[in-house]
Amino acid sequence: MSVTDSSVTSRTVAQYIESVTHHSVSARTIRRRLQQSGLSTRRPLLVVPLTQSHRRLQRQWCDGRRMWVAEWNEVVFTDESRICLQHHDGRIRVWRHCGERMLNRCVMPRHTSPAPDIVVWGGLGYHSRTPLVGIAGTLNSQRYISEVLEPVVLPYLQGLCTAIFQQDNARPHVARIVQRIFVNHQIELLP
């Protein structure tokens, strides 16, 4: 049962066994037996589902940079992470063998929450890193410019002789006003 449905709980398996065999088995025994067979309970990998078009475009992007070697040393990777202090989704577990983390049955789709409590932004280059920036509330293009780009990114990039700035396609990053700042300051973006 835990092999076909990796998110089933040990208590559910125990109840199923009792309903079929009319013998009582504890959830702890089920967990021990599953662990003896090589299964362990872990948090599922949370991903945003990708369409075939997304996969095709990712492949094209990778093929275009397949021969890069020294160029990767110039890339400044940046990202932000939302931290919600109101609830926690990490209680769901899946049963899996070692090395099965990326299997479809061990992956749960996730969706972004509309109102995060705090956003933490940071950047990482080959030889250096930016300071972390905490942003209370929702990040929009105006706040991205005033709280991240102007005080952190522009001074950081001026300290590098060559840099390729990487950011994802989050709405605050691709707004026209943000793109104009990159053009005006002649900052090369990683597409």
Short mmCIF file of C-alpha atoms in Angstrom, two decimals:
data_model
loop_
_atom_site.label_atom_id
_atom_site.label_comp_id
_atom_site.label_asym_id
_atom_site.label_seq_id
_atom_site.Cartn_x
_atom_site.Cartn_y
_atom_site.Cartn_z
CA MET A 1 0.00 0.00 0.00
CA SER A 2 2.81 2.45 0.84
CA VAL A 3 4.56 1.50 -2.40
CA THR A 4 1.57 2.40 -4.59
CA ASP A 5 0.60 5.49 -2.55
CA SER A 6 3.73 7.01 -1.01
CA SER A 7 1.79 9.58 1.01
CA VAL A 8 -0.23 6.98 2.96
CA THR A 9 0.32 7.13 6.71
CA SER A 10 1.36 4.14 8.82
CA ARG A 11 -1.89 4.50 10.78
CA THR A 12 -3.91 4.15 7.53
CA VAL A 13 -1.93 1.02 6.59
CA ALA A 14 -2.57 -0.45 10.06
CA GLN A 15 -6.31 0.24 9.75
CA TYR A 16 -6.38 -1.32 6.27
CA ILE A 17 -4.59 -4.47 7.49
CA GLU A 18 -7.00 -4.75 10.41
CA SER A 19 -10.04 -4.37 8.11
CA VAL A 20 -8.77 -7.10 5.76
CA THR A 21 -7.25 -9.62 8.22
CA HIS A 22 -9.22 -8.76 11.39
CA HIS A 23 -5.90 -8.69 13.30
CA SER A 24 -4.72 -5.58 15.09
CA VAL A 25 -1.34 -4.15 14.03
CA SER A 26 0.13 -0.99 15.50
CA ALA A 27 1.21 1.94 13.36
CA ARG A 28 4.63 1.72 15.01
CA THR A 29 5.03 -1.87 13.76
CA ILE A 30 4.10 -0.72 10.25
CA ARG A 31 6.71 2.06 10.39
CA ARG A 32 9.37 -0.36 11.66
CA ARG A 33 8.59 -2.92 8.93
CA LEU A 34 8.66 -0.26 6.19
CA GLN A 35 12.01 1.01 7.48
CA GLN A 36 13.38 -2.54 7.55
CA SER A 37 12.42 -2.90 3.89
CA GLY A 38 14.40 0.23 3.03
CA LEU A 39 11.61 2.83 3.03
CA SER A 40 11.91 5.94 5.15
CA THR A 41 9.54 8.81 5.63
CA ARG A 42 10.67 12.12 4.21
CA ARG A 43 9.16 15.42 3.22
CA PRO A 44 8.12 15.39 -0.43
CA LEU A 45 9.95 17.56 -2.94
CA LEU A 46 7.73 20.58 -3.63
CA VAL A 47 7.71 21.78 -7.23
CA VAL A 48 5.67 23.99 -9.51
CA PRO A 49 4.30 21.74 -12.30
CA LEU A 50 5.92 22.37 -15.71
CA THR A 51 4.17 22.13 -19.07
CA GLN A 52 5.71 20.53 -22.17
CA SER A 53 6.37 24.04 -23.49
CA HIS A 54 8.27 24.95 -20.32
CA ARG A 55 10.41 21.81 -20.66
CA ARG A 56 11.15 22.55 -24.33
CA LEU A 57 12.18 26.13 -23.53
CA GLN A 58 14.39 24.97 -20.64
CA ARG A 59 16.14 22.51 -22.93
CA GLN A 60 16.75 25.23 -25.57
CA TRP A 61 18.15 27.55 -22.91
CA CYS A 62 20.53 24.85 -21.65
CA ASP A 63 21.65 23.90 -25.15
CA GLY A 64 22.55 27.55 -25.84
CA ARG A 65 24.91 27.63 -22.85
CA ARG A 66 26.28 24.10 -23.07
CA MET A 67 29.79 25.28 -24.01
CA TRP A 68 30.08 27.96 -21.33
CA VAL A 69 33.03 27.53 -18.99
CA ALA A 70 34.53 30.85 -17.91
CA GLU A 71 31.23 32.67 -18.50
CA TRP A 72 29.65 30.97 -15.48
CA ASN A 73 32.25 32.66 -13.24
CA GLU A 74 30.77 36.03 -14.23
CA VAL A 75 27.16 35.17 -13.39
CA VAL A 76 25.64 36.62 -10.23
CA PHE A 77 22.78 34.30 -9.22
CA THR A 78 19.97 35.92 -7.25
CA ASP A 79 16.69 34.77 -5.80
CA GLU A 80 14.22 35.52 -3.08
CA SER A 81 12.44 33.22 -0.69
CA ARG A 82 9.09 33.77 0.96
CA ILE A 83 8.80 32.88 4.63
CA CYS A 84 5.28 32.56 5.99
CA LEU A 85 5.08 32.75 9.76
CA GLN A 86 1.38 31.87 9.94
CA HIS A 87 1.37 28.21 8.88
CA HIS A 88 3.76 25.40 8.01
CA ASP A 89 3.30 22.88 5.19
CA GLY A 90 6.18 20.59 6.19
CA ARG A 91 4.16 18.00 8.10
CA ILE A 92 3.25 15.92 5.06
CA ARG A 93 5.61 12.99 4.56
CA VAL A 94 6.09 10.37 1.83
CA TRP A 95 7.55 6.86 2.05
CA ARG A 96 10.45 6.35 -0.33
CA HIS A 97 13.66 4.43 -0.86
CA CYS A 98 17.01 6.20 -0.94
CA GLY A 99 17.48 7.88 -4.33
CA GLU A 100 13.75 8.17 -5.11
CA ARG A 101 13.40 11.84 -4.22
CA MET A 102 12.68 12.94 -7.80
CA LEU A 103 10.11 10.26 -8.64
CA ASN A 104 6.68 11.66 -9.50
CA ARG A 105 5.03 9.81 -6.61
CA CYS A 106 7.41 11.50 -4.14
CA VAL A 107 6.87 15.04 -5.46
CA MET A 108 4.05 17.35 -4.38
CA PRO A 109 3.03 20.40 -6.42
CA ARG A 110 3.23 23.66 -4.52
CA HIS A 111 1.62 27.01 -5.09
CA THR A 112 2.86 30.38 -3.91
CA SER A 113 0.91 32.06 -1.18
CA PRO A 114 -0.66 35.42 -2.00
CA ALA A 115 0.48 37.23 1.16
CA PRO A 116 3.89 36.19 2.56
CA ASP A 117 5.01 37.54 5.90
CA ILE A 118 8.58 38.26 4.81
CA VAL A 119 10.65 37.94 1.63
CA VAL A 120 14.40 37.39 1.91
CA TRP A 121 16.49 38.27 -1.18
CA GLY A 122 20.15 37.47 -1.81
CA GLY A 123 22.75 37.13 -4.55
CA LEU A 124 25.76 34.91 -5.04
CA GLY A 125 28.70 35.35 -7.43
CA TYR A 126 31.75 33.19 -8.05
CA HIS A 127 33.98 35.14 -5.65
CA SER A 128 31.50 37.12 -3.56
CA ARG A 129 27.93 37.49 -2.36
CA THR A 130 25.44 40.25 -1.73
CA PRO A 131 24.04 41.00 1.69
CA LEU A 132 20.66 39.45 2.47
CA VAL A 133 17.73 41.84 2.18
CA GLY A 134 14.58 41.34 4.25
CA ILE A 135 11.37 42.75 2.80
CA ALA A 136 8.23 42.69 4.94
CA GLY A 137 5.09 41.95 2.95
CA THR A 138 4.68 41.42 -0.76
CA LEU A 139 7.49 42.24 -3.18
CA ASN A 140 6.42 44.38 -6.16
CA SER A 141 8.45 46.15 -8.84
CA GLN A 142 8.65 49.48 -6.94
CA ARG A 143 9.85 47.78 -3.77
CA TYR A 144 12.28 45.63 -5.79
CA ILE A 145 13.84 48.80 -7.19
CA SER A 146 13.90 50.81 -3.97
CA GLU A 147 14.84 48.05 -1.52
CA VAL A 148 16.97 45.69 -3.64
CA LEU A 149 18.26 47.11 -6.94
CA GLU A 150 19.28 50.65 -5.97
CA PRO A 151 20.77 50.03 -2.50
CA VAL A 152 22.27 46.56 -3.06
CA VAL A 153 22.54 45.35 -6.67
CA LEU A 154 23.88 48.48 -8.40
CA PRO A 155 26.73 49.08 -5.89
CA TYR A 156 27.54 45.36 -5.86
CA LEU A 157 27.75 45.12 -9.67
CA GLN A 158 29.88 48.29 -9.87
CA GLY A 159 32.47 46.48 -7.74
CA LEU A 160 32.78 43.71 -10.35
CA CYS A 161 34.71 44.17 -13.60
CA THR A 162 32.30 41.98 -15.61
CA ALA A 163 29.03 40.50 -14.46
CA ILE A 164 25.99 38.76 -15.88
CA PHE A 165 23.01 39.34 -13.61
CA GLN A 166 20.62 36.40 -13.18
CA GLN A 167 17.09 36.62 -11.86
CA ASP A 168 14.01 34.52 -12.46
CA ASN A 169 10.88 35.66 -14.28
CA ALA A 170 8.99 36.77 -11.18
CA ARG A 171 6.66 39.68 -11.96
CA PRO A 172 8.68 42.30 -10.04
CA HIS A 173 11.79 41.29 -12.05
CA VAL A 174 10.26 41.54 -15.53
CA ALA A 175 8.32 44.78 -15.09
CA ARG A 176 9.19 47.42 -17.71
CA ILE A 177 10.39 49.88 -15.08
CA VAL A 178 12.84 47.29 -13.73
CA GLN A 179 14.05 46.33 -17.21
CA ARG A 180 14.69 50.04 -17.98
CA ILE A 181 17.02 50.25 -14.96
CA PHE A 182 19.09 47.37 -16.33
CA VAL A 183 19.26 49.03 -19.76
CA ASN A 184 20.11 52.47 -18.33
CA HIS A 185 22.91 51.04 -16.18
CA GLN A 186 24.11 48.72 -18.98
CA ILE A 187 23.73 45.60 -16.89
CA GLU A 188 23.89 42.35 -18.84
CA LEU A 189 21.10 39.95 -17.90
CA LEU A 190 21.18 36.18 -18.16
CA PRO A 191 18.06 35.39 -20.24
#
